[in-house]
Short mmCIF file of C-alpha atoms and ligand atoms in Angstrom, two decimals:
data_model
loop_
_atom_site.label_atom_id
_atom_site.label_comp_id
_atom_site.label_asym_id
_atom_site.label_seq_id
_atom_site.Cartn_x
_atom_site.Cartn_y
_atom_site.Cartn_z
CA MET N 288 -0.09 0.13 -0.43
CA THR N 289 1.08 3.96 -0.85
CA THR N 290 0.70 6.22 1.14
CA PRO N 291 -1.00 8.82 -1.05
CA PRO N 292 1.15 11.77 -1.37
CA ALA N 293 1.74 14.97 1.72
CA PRO N 294 -1.37 17.77 -0.04
CA VAL N 295 1.02 20.68 -1.91
CA PRO N 296 0.54 24.61 0.81
CA SER N 297 -1.55 26.05 -1.33
CA ARG N 298 -4.45 28.62 1.55
CA VAL N 299 -3.02 31.93 2.59
CA LEU N 300 -5.10 32.91 5.65
CA VAL N 301 -5.51 36.74 5.07
CA LEU N 302 -5.24 38.97 8.44
CA ASN N 303 -6.53 42.64 8.84
CA SER N 304 -5.94 43.96 12.29
CA GLY N 305 -7.12 47.49 13.30
CA SER N 306 -7.02 49.01 16.13
CA SER N 307 -10.21 47.05 17.82
CA SER N 308 -11.25 44.84 15.16
CA VAL N 309 -9.47 41.77 12.37
CA LYS N 310 -10.58 40.74 9.23
CA TYR N 311 -10.17 37.83 7.78
CA GLN N 312 -9.86 35.72 4.88
CA LEU N 313 -9.20 32.21 3.86
CA LEU N 314 -7.79 31.73 0.27
CA ASP N 315 -7.17 29.06 -1.34
CA MET N 316 -4.80 29.99 -4.80
CA GLY N 317 -4.94 26.87 -5.93
CA ASP N 318 -8.14 26.77 -7.34
CA GLY N 319 -9.09 30.58 -6.56
CA ALA N 320 -11.41 29.04 -3.74
CA ARG N 321 -12.87 31.26 -0.65
CA LEU N 322 -12.79 29.13 1.91
CA ALA N 323 -13.72 31.78 4.34
CA VAL N 324 -14.71 35.74 5.23
CA GLY N 325 -15.03 36.93 8.60
CA LEU N 326 -15.11 39.84 11.07
CA VAL N 327 -14.35 40.04 14.72
CA GLU N 328 -15.36 43.29 16.23
CA ARG N 329 -15.11 45.97 19.51
CA ILE N 330 -12.03 43.82 21.32
CA GLY N 331 -11.70 44.73 23.89
CA GLU N 332 -15.59 45.81 24.69
CA ARG N 333 -17.48 43.82 26.50
CA THR N 334 -20.01 43.89 23.52
CA SER N 335 -17.10 41.90 21.29
CA ARG N 336 -18.60 40.27 18.03
CA LEU N 337 -17.36 37.62 15.71
CA VAL N 338 -18.60 37.13 12.21
CA HIS N 339 -17.67 33.74 10.09
CA THR N 340 -19.14 33.23 6.80
CA PRO N 341 -18.11 29.57 5.25
CA GLY N 342 -16.83 29.57 1.69
CA ASP N 343 -18.75 31.39 -0.82
CA GLY N 344 -21.79 32.72 0.56
CA GLY N 345 -22.71 29.84 3.40
CA GLU N 346 -24.65 30.48 6.36
CA PRO N 347 -23.03 33.08 8.35
CA ARG N 348 -22.26 31.81 12.01
CA GLU N 349 -22.19 34.38 15.38
CA ARG N 350 -20.36 34.77 18.32
CA THR N 351 -21.60 37.61 20.82
CA GLU N 352 -19.26 37.29 23.48
CA PRO N 353 -16.26 39.47 25.37
CA ILE N 354 -12.63 39.33 23.32
CA ALA N 355 -10.61 40.89 25.60
CA ASP N 356 -7.60 41.56 22.93
CA HIS N 357 -6.03 40.83 19.73
CA GLU N 358 -4.77 36.97 20.67
CA ALA N 359 -7.90 36.25 22.08
CA ALA N 360 -9.68 36.93 18.91
CA LEU N 361 -7.32 35.41 16.32
CA LYS N 362 -7.44 32.43 18.66
CA ALA N 363 -11.61 32.64 18.64
CA VAL N 364 -10.84 32.67 14.70
CA ALA N 365 -8.94 29.57 14.80
CA GLU N 366 -12.02 28.12 16.86
CA GLU N 367 -14.02 28.77 13.38
CA LEU N 368 -11.60 28.11 10.80
CA ALA N 369 -11.32 24.65 13.01
CA ALA N 370 -15.06 23.71 13.13
CA ASP N 371 -14.68 23.77 9.42
CA GLY N 372 -12.04 21.94 8.78
CA LEU N 373 -9.82 24.16 8.29
CA GLY N 374 -7.94 24.67 11.73
CA LEU N 375 -4.68 27.24 11.32
CA ASP N 376 -2.50 23.08 12.03
CA SER N 377 -3.81 22.49 8.50
CA PRO N 378 -1.31 21.55 6.43
CA GLU N 379 -2.16 23.02 3.60
CA LEU N 380 -1.90 26.49 4.71
CA ALA N 381 1.09 27.86 3.27
CA ALA N 382 1.33 31.52 5.33
CA ILE N 383 -0.20 33.73 6.30
CA GLY N 384 -0.38 38.02 5.03
CA HIS N 385 -1.29 40.70 6.57
CA ARG N 386 -1.92 44.36 5.59
CA VAL N 387 0.10 46.81 7.51
CA VAL N 388 -0.45 49.85 6.38
CA HIS N 389 2.10 51.69 6.47
CA GLY N 390 6.49 50.32 4.96
CA GLY N 391 7.86 53.81 5.23
CA LEU N 392 10.95 54.06 2.63
CA LYS N 393 12.60 50.62 2.79
CA PHE N 394 9.36 48.41 2.50
CA THR N 395 9.01 48.51 -1.71
CA ALA N 396 7.90 44.07 -1.31
CA PRO N 397 5.80 41.86 0.32
CA THR N 398 8.19 40.61 2.64
CA VAL N 399 8.66 37.64 4.95
CA VAL N 400 8.25 39.39 8.40
CA ASP N 401 11.41 38.34 11.44
CA ASP N 402 12.12 39.77 14.14
CA GLU N 403 13.86 42.93 12.28
CA VAL N 404 11.05 42.76 9.84
CA LEU N 405 8.59 43.29 12.87
CA ALA N 406 10.82 45.94 14.87
CA GLU N 407 11.16 48.36 11.23
CA ILE N 408 7.49 48.66 10.73
CA GLU N 409 6.76 49.56 15.11
CA ARG N 410 9.88 52.54 13.84
CA LEU N 411 7.22 53.18 11.65
CA VAL N 412 4.85 53.88 14.35
CA PRO N 413 5.14 57.35 14.69
CA VAL N 414 4.27 58.24 10.91
CA ALA N 415 1.27 55.36 11.05
CA PRO N 416 -0.34 55.88 14.83
CA LEU N 417 -3.53 54.88 13.91
CA HIS N 418 -2.82 51.23 12.31
CA ASN N 419 0.81 50.37 12.40
CA PRO N 420 0.26 49.74 15.90
CA ALA N 421 -2.68 47.03 15.28
CA ASN N 422 -1.05 45.77 12.67
CA VAL N 423 2.58 44.62 14.85
CA VAL N 424 -0.49 43.15 17.99
CA GLY N 425 -1.71 41.44 14.73
CA ILE N 426 1.63 40.03 13.43
CA ARG N 427 3.07 39.16 16.20
CA THR N 428 -0.23 37.25 17.75
CA ALA N 429 -0.32 35.76 14.93
CA ARG N 430 3.54 34.16 14.81
CA ALA N 431 2.92 33.14 18.01
CA LEU N 432 0.51 30.97 17.53
CA ARG N 433 1.94 29.23 14.29
CA PRO N 434 5.53 30.07 14.63
CA ASP N 435 6.66 27.82 12.42
CA LEU N 436 4.79 29.06 9.31
CA PRO N 437 6.06 32.22 6.83
CA GLN N 438 4.16 35.55 8.23
CA VAL N 439 4.12 38.24 5.11
CA ALA N 440 3.82 41.67 5.71
CA VAL N 441 1.79 42.63 2.61
CA PHE N 442 2.15 46.91 2.70
CA ASP N 443 -0.50 49.51 2.04
CA THR N 444 2.83 52.20 0.68
CA ALA N 445 4.49 49.87 -1.28
CA PHE N 446 3.37 50.45 -4.87
CA HIS N 447 3.54 53.88 -3.93
CA THR N 448 7.39 53.81 -3.84
CA THR N 449 7.95 54.04 -7.80
CA MET N 450 6.58 57.38 -7.19
CA PRO N 451 9.44 59.45 -8.58
CA GLU N 452 11.03 62.70 -6.09
CA SER N 453 9.38 65.12 -7.70
CA ALA N 454 5.53 63.75 -7.19
CA ALA N 455 7.11 62.33 -3.38
CA ARG N 456 8.19 65.64 -2.36
CA TYR N 457 7.06 68.62 -0.34
CA ALA N 458 8.26 71.75 -0.68
CA ILE N 459 9.09 72.04 2.65
CA ASP N 460 12.64 72.03 3.68
CA VAL N 461 14.66 68.58 3.12
CA GLU N 462 17.12 68.67 6.48
CA THR N 463 13.70 69.14 8.31
CA ALA N 464 11.88 66.84 6.79
CA ASP N 465 13.95 64.05 5.71
CA ALA N 466 15.23 64.47 9.96
CA HIS N 467 11.14 63.50 10.99
CA ARG N 468 10.61 61.23 7.24
CA ILE N 469 8.85 63.98 6.07
CA ARG N 470 7.19 62.35 2.46
CA ARG N 471 4.14 61.32 0.58
CA TYR N 472 3.89 57.86 1.04
CA GLY N 473 0.52 57.13 -0.14
CA PHE N 474 -1.80 54.44 1.23
CA HIS N 475 -4.84 51.87 -0.60
CA GLY N 476 -1.74 51.15 -2.12
CA THR N 477 -2.91 47.72 -2.74
CA SER N 478 -6.25 47.89 -3.93
CA HIS N 479 -4.21 50.41 -7.00
CA ALA N 480 -2.08 48.02 -7.73
CA TYR N 481 -5.14 45.24 -8.56
CA VAL N 482 -7.69 47.83 -10.30
CA SER N 483 -4.59 49.39 -11.85
CA ARG N 484 -3.23 45.62 -13.60
CA GLU N 485 -7.42 44.60 -13.26
CA THR N 486 -8.68 47.49 -15.80
CA ALA N 487 -5.43 46.76 -18.15
CA LYS N 488 -6.60 43.34 -18.20
CA LEU N 489 -10.62 44.06 -18.61
CA LEU N 490 -8.56 46.52 -21.64
CA GLY N 491 -6.55 43.30 -22.87
CA LYS N 492 -3.43 44.51 -23.06
CA ASP N 493 -0.26 44.10 -20.60
CA PRO N 494 -0.31 46.37 -17.61
CA ALA N 495 2.80 47.38 -18.90
CA GLU N 496 2.00 49.67 -22.63
CA VAL N 497 -1.35 51.35 -20.30
CA ASN N 498 -2.06 54.23 -18.54
CA VAL N 499 -4.82 54.76 -15.87
CA ILE N 500 -6.24 56.75 -13.29
CA VAL N 501 -8.03 55.25 -10.53
CA LEU N 502 -10.42 56.25 -7.86
CA HIS N 503 -10.63 54.01 -5.02
CA LEU N 504 -14.16 56.10 -3.57
CA GLY N 505 -14.53 54.28 0.03
CA ASN N 506 -15.06 56.53 3.49
CA GLY N 507 -11.71 56.96 2.74
CA ALA N 508 -10.84 58.15 -0.51
CA SER N 509 -7.56 58.60 -2.97
CA ALA N 510 -6.77 58.77 -6.62
CA SER N 511 -3.66 57.50 -8.12
CA ALA N 512 -1.97 58.14 -12.38
CA VAL N 513 -0.85 54.71 -12.84
CA ALA N 514 1.88 55.00 -16.05
CA GLY N 515 2.84 50.89 -17.34
CA GLY N 516 1.69 49.23 -14.27
CA ARG N 517 4.30 52.15 -12.24
CA CYS N 518 2.28 54.51 -9.77
CA VAL N 519 3.27 58.11 -10.34
CA ASP N 520 1.43 59.78 -8.20
CA THR N 521 -0.87 59.09 -6.08
CA SER N 522 -3.08 61.76 -3.91
CA MET N 523 -2.51 60.69 0.03
CA GLY N 524 0.65 61.70 1.14
CA LEU N 525 2.64 61.38 4.79
CA THR N 526 -0.81 60.32 6.27
CA PRO N 527 -4.34 59.60 5.21
CA LEU N 528 -5.96 62.81 5.57
CA GLU N 529 -4.65 64.10 1.90
CA GLY N 530 -6.01 64.23 -1.60
CA LEU N 531 -10.12 63.68 -2.25
CA VAL N 532 -12.50 64.74 -0.11
CA MET N 533 -13.27 61.05 2.06
CA GLY N 534 -16.48 60.20 4.26
CA THR N 535 -14.67 61.71 7.89
CA ARG N 536 -11.60 63.15 6.45
CA SER N 537 -11.53 66.69 4.85
CA GLY N 538 -8.33 66.27 2.61
CA ASP N 539 -6.61 69.05 0.67
CA VAL N 540 -6.03 71.96 3.03
CA ASP N 541 -4.47 74.82 3.51
CA PRO N 542 -1.49 73.81 6.37
CA ALA N 543 -1.90 77.32 7.29
CA VAL N 544 -5.35 76.38 8.19
CA THR N 545 -4.44 74.55 10.99
CA PHE N 546 -2.29 76.63 12.77
CA HIS N 547 -5.52 79.64 12.77
CA LEU N 548 -7.59 76.83 14.16
CA LYS N 549 -4.55 77.22 17.46
CA ARG N 550 -3.73 80.53 17.57
CA VAL N 551 -7.34 81.81 16.68
CA ALA N 552 -9.65 79.50 17.97
CA GLY N 553 -8.25 77.92 20.29
CA MET N 554 -7.86 74.51 19.73
CA SER N 555 -5.11 72.01 21.20
CA THR N 556 -3.14 69.61 18.27
CA ASP N 557 -5.17 66.68 19.08
CA GLU N 558 -8.52 68.42 18.20
CA ILE N 559 -7.29 69.49 15.56
CA ASP N 560 -6.47 65.95 14.58
CA VAL N 561 -10.17 64.87 15.00
CA LEU N 562 -11.89 67.36 13.42
CA LEU N 563 -9.38 66.91 10.05
CA ASN N 564 -10.04 63.32 10.34
CA LYS N 565 -13.05 62.11 11.77
CA LYS N 566 -14.95 65.86 11.71
CA SER N 567 -14.29 66.49 8.40
CA GLY N 568 -14.93 65.30 4.72
CA LEU N 569 -18.72 64.73 3.75
CA VAL N 570 -19.95 63.78 7.43
CA GLY N 571 -18.57 67.93 8.30
CA LEU N 572 -20.14 68.93 5.33
CA CYS N 573 -23.84 67.75 6.11
CA GLY N 574 -23.62 65.42 8.97
CA ASP N 575 -23.81 61.76 6.54
CA ASN N 576 -20.69 59.91 5.37
CA ASP N 577 -23.23 57.59 3.58
CA MET N 578 -22.86 57.95 -0.53
CA ARG N 579 -26.46 56.73 -0.98
CA GLU N 580 -28.35 58.86 1.96
CA ILE N 581 -26.93 62.22 0.43
CA ARG N 582 -28.03 60.75 -2.80
CA ARG N 583 -31.15 60.60 -0.69
CA ARG N 584 -31.19 64.21 0.89
CA ILE N 585 -30.26 66.15 -2.72
CA ASP N 586 -33.61 64.24 -4.41
CA GLU N 587 -35.84 66.03 -1.71
CA GLY N 588 -33.81 69.32 -1.85
CA ASP N 589 -31.87 69.30 1.13
CA GLU N 590 -29.64 72.43 -0.19
CA ARG N 591 -26.09 71.32 2.61
CA ALA N 592 -26.33 67.87 0.90
CA ARG N 593 -26.22 69.21 -2.37
CA LEU N 594 -23.29 71.07 -2.14
CA ALA N 595 -21.56 68.72 0.41
CA PHE N 596 -21.92 66.18 -3.15
CA GLU N 597 -20.60 69.53 -5.50
CA ILE N 598 -17.29 69.99 -3.46
CA TYR N 599 -16.75 66.34 -3.46
CA VAL N 600 -17.31 65.79 -6.80
CA HIS N 601 -15.59 69.14 -7.84
CA ARG N 602 -12.07 67.80 -5.85
CA LEU N 603 -12.80 64.25 -8.06
CA LYS N 604 -12.48 66.15 -11.33
CA LYS N 605 -9.01 68.59 -10.25
CA TYR N 606 -7.49 64.92 -9.31
CA ILE N 607 -8.98 63.72 -12.87
CA GLY N 608 -7.58 66.63 -14.37
CA ALA N 609 -3.99 66.62 -12.99
CA TYR N 610 -3.25 62.69 -13.32
CA TYR N 611 -4.12 63.37 -16.77
CA ALA N 612 -1.48 65.76 -17.37
CA VAL N 613 0.93 64.23 -15.26
CA LEU N 614 0.86 61.17 -17.56
CA GLY N 615 0.57 62.31 -20.64
CA ARG N 616 -2.00 59.97 -21.80
CA VAL N 617 -4.85 58.10 -20.38
CA ASP N 618 -6.03 55.06 -21.82
CA ALA N 619 -8.85 54.68 -18.72
CA VAL N 620 -10.24 56.41 -15.79
CA ALA N 621 -11.44 53.18 -13.19
CA PHE N 622 -13.25 53.89 -10.43
CA THR N 623 -13.10 51.43 -7.45
CA ALA N 624 -14.50 50.89 -3.56
CA GLY N 625 -17.89 51.11 -1.75
CA VAL N 626 -19.25 54.86 -3.56
CA GLY N 627 -17.01 54.35 -6.79
CA GLU N 628 -18.22 50.68 -7.61
CA ASN N 629 -21.79 51.75 -6.50
CA ALA N 630 -22.66 55.30 -6.78
CA ALA N 631 -23.18 55.45 -10.58
CA PHE N 632 -24.75 59.11 -9.95
CA VAL N 633 -20.96 60.44 -8.82
CA ARG N 634 -19.09 58.17 -11.57
CA GLU N 635 -21.63 60.73 -14.29
CA ALA N 636 -21.00 63.79 -12.23
CA ALA N 637 -17.36 63.10 -12.33
CA ILE N 638 -17.27 62.10 -15.63
CA ALA N 639 -19.66 65.27 -17.20
CA GLY N 640 -18.09 68.11 -19.42
CA LEU N 641 -14.47 66.24 -19.72
CA GLU N 642 -15.79 64.83 -24.04
CA GLU N 643 -13.03 67.10 -24.65
CA LEU N 644 -10.25 64.58 -22.69
CA GLY N 645 -11.72 61.71 -24.08
CA LEU N 646 -13.81 61.43 -21.50
CA VAL N 647 -17.51 60.05 -21.69
CA VAL N 648 -20.23 58.01 -20.23
CA ASP N 649 -23.08 55.44 -21.80
CA GLY N 650 -25.59 56.26 -19.95
CA GLU N 651 -27.38 53.01 -19.71
CA LEU N 652 -23.74 51.51 -19.27
CA ASN N 653 -23.26 53.34 -16.01
CA ALA N 654 -26.64 52.73 -14.56
CA GLU N 655 -26.15 48.66 -14.77
CA ARG N 656 -25.33 46.99 -11.52
CA SER N 657 -23.42 44.89 -11.68
CA SER N 658 -20.06 42.60 -9.69
CA ARG N 659 -18.21 42.12 -11.50
CA ALA N 660 -15.51 44.37 -13.43
CA ARG N 661 -17.26 46.80 -16.34
CA ILE N 662 -16.67 48.99 -19.02
CA VAL N 663 -19.35 52.39 -18.95
CA SER N 664 -17.77 54.50 -21.42
CA PRO N 665 -18.79 54.12 -25.28
CA VAL N 666 -17.23 52.11 -28.12
CA TYR N 667 -16.15 55.38 -29.35
CA ALA N 668 -14.77 57.01 -26.74
CA ARG N 669 -11.36 58.00 -26.70
CA VAL N 670 -10.57 57.12 -23.20
CA ALA N 671 -12.32 53.95 -21.28
CA VAL N 672 -14.18 54.64 -18.24
CA ALA N 673 -14.35 51.21 -16.71
CA VAL N 674 -15.85 49.93 -12.80
CA VAL N 675 -13.19 47.34 -11.09
CA PRO N 676 -14.19 46.06 -7.93
CA THR N 677 -11.68 45.66 -5.71
CA ASP N 678 -10.40 42.65 -3.78
CA GLU N 679 -7.74 43.50 -1.38
CA GLU N 680 -7.77 40.44 0.49
CA LEU N 681 -7.13 38.84 -3.07
CA GLU N 682 -4.08 40.64 -3.50
CA ILE N 683 -2.72 41.21 -0.19
CA ALA N 684 -3.17 36.35 -0.92
CA ARG N 685 -1.35 36.49 -4.63
CA GLN N 686 1.88 38.51 -3.01
CA THR N 687 1.64 35.72 -0.08
CA PHE N 688 1.86 33.24 -1.77
CA ASP N 689 4.34 34.62 -4.86
CA LEU N 690 6.55 35.32 -2.58
CA VAL N 691 6.31 32.05 -0.21
CA SER N 692 5.73 30.07 -3.43
CA ALA N 693 9.65 31.75 -5.19
CA ASN N 694 11.31 31.49 -1.50
CA SER N 695 10.61 27.98 -1.64
CA LEU N 696 11.68 26.82 -5.17
CA ALA N 697 14.59 29.06 -4.40
P1 LIG H 909 -15.73 51.45 1.80
O1 LIG H 909 -15.16 52.34 2.74
O2 LIG H 909 -15.12 50.70 0.53
O3 LIG H 909 -16.60 50.18 2.28
O4 LIG H 909 -16.94 52.34 1.16
C1 LIG H 909 -18.07 52.59 1.81
C2 LIG H 909 -19.13 53.76 1.17
O5 LIG H 909 -19.52 53.08 0.51
C3 LIG H 909 -19.90 53.89 2.08
O6 LIG H 909 -19.72 54.92 3.25
C4 LIG H 909 -20.96 54.80 1.23
O7 LIG H 909 -20.66 55.86 0.80
C5 LIG H 909 -21.09 53.44 -0.20
N1 LIG H 909 -21.42 53.09 -0.76
C6 LIG H 909 -22.04 51.57 -0.62
N2 LIG H 909 -22.88 51.32 -1.20
C7 LIG H 909 -24.01 52.16 -2.02
C8 LIG H 909 -24.46 51.85 -2.71
N3 LIG H 909 -25.19 50.99 -3.36
N4 LIG H 909 -24.51 53.25 -3.39
C9 LIG H 909 -24.06 54.70 -3.12
N5 LIG H 909 -22.86 54.87 -2.26
C10 LIG H 909 -22.44 52.92 -1.34
#
């Protein structure tokens, strides 16, 4: 009797650890199956909740019990996976891929985590105080649970490290900037990378041949200019506050607004931080950050909601124009994330009036609801307008799997 061959590890667990939440997905890179999707939220509170959905569209299971910290959260996730025969001890698990928000200048590609890499991610906490600490805790906890398994960090900033200095530097004193690592890093990189590549696929072209403007419009929002598969500019900067109008973030403001608020309004640095990051953007302008609600209010004649929408669209148009000029030639403008994928009226308003740039949307194609990547401009349009659903978890899993496969062949 011969023993069956050991299964080749082809599964990747993707972890996205936030300050009080952990999102996760288990993907099989062999057949592309999504084996589990879940979320633990309100970690550290009495009302913590874990929602675990097995397979593609399986029946969700919910646990409501106090989950004290990230270690307890990951243990609960491991239990849910084990209940479906997909435990962390499975020999089919190839690696764990971690979303890490800030990789600074050092991490330009996905990286297998060792003690030194973890220490460097911690050294970046001052430039990403809201995100990197939770990412570090997530990696530490996962390493403790499976010390033998490769843990891979996939950085939100990595895709933007190809930006030329002319786009990445602020025009401030060079010594001061360098001493404090102040420059434009950009975020949402995993999404911009995935969407620009999928847009090239949609056009039937190699990513190296096409120039794309990617508009990632979720609650956080950013634009990027991608030339031949490489990012040459992006709208977020040192932190995710710069650029487009977002759900609760202001995006671009004159930096003098901050010292004015300090000197004239007597606000503290922390208060200004909260104002610009949490109480501005659409919420600050009209009290709502959900585009569906804003649309409903506009339809009822609400002037504040209409003005908030106009400011949002005006900023978006400015970035489309700026990145058109940066790229010189544009093959496609791709909309993605919650607003970009679902709000046809935002796409229509952002592209309206740009016919001279070769940009037009087809009303019918644009209004169609679909979860597939698609082109919504008419066939005669010089520049394609595309809607490309983003999939950051798949991109993290792909990058993680490619890295561990390459390492095991080496
Ligand atoms: P995300 O951060 O990518 O999950 O996007 C979340 C945002 O997408 C929400 O705050 C809404 O503004 C927006 N959104 C989600 N679904 C729709 C929809 N059907 N129509 C318009 N906006 C939507």
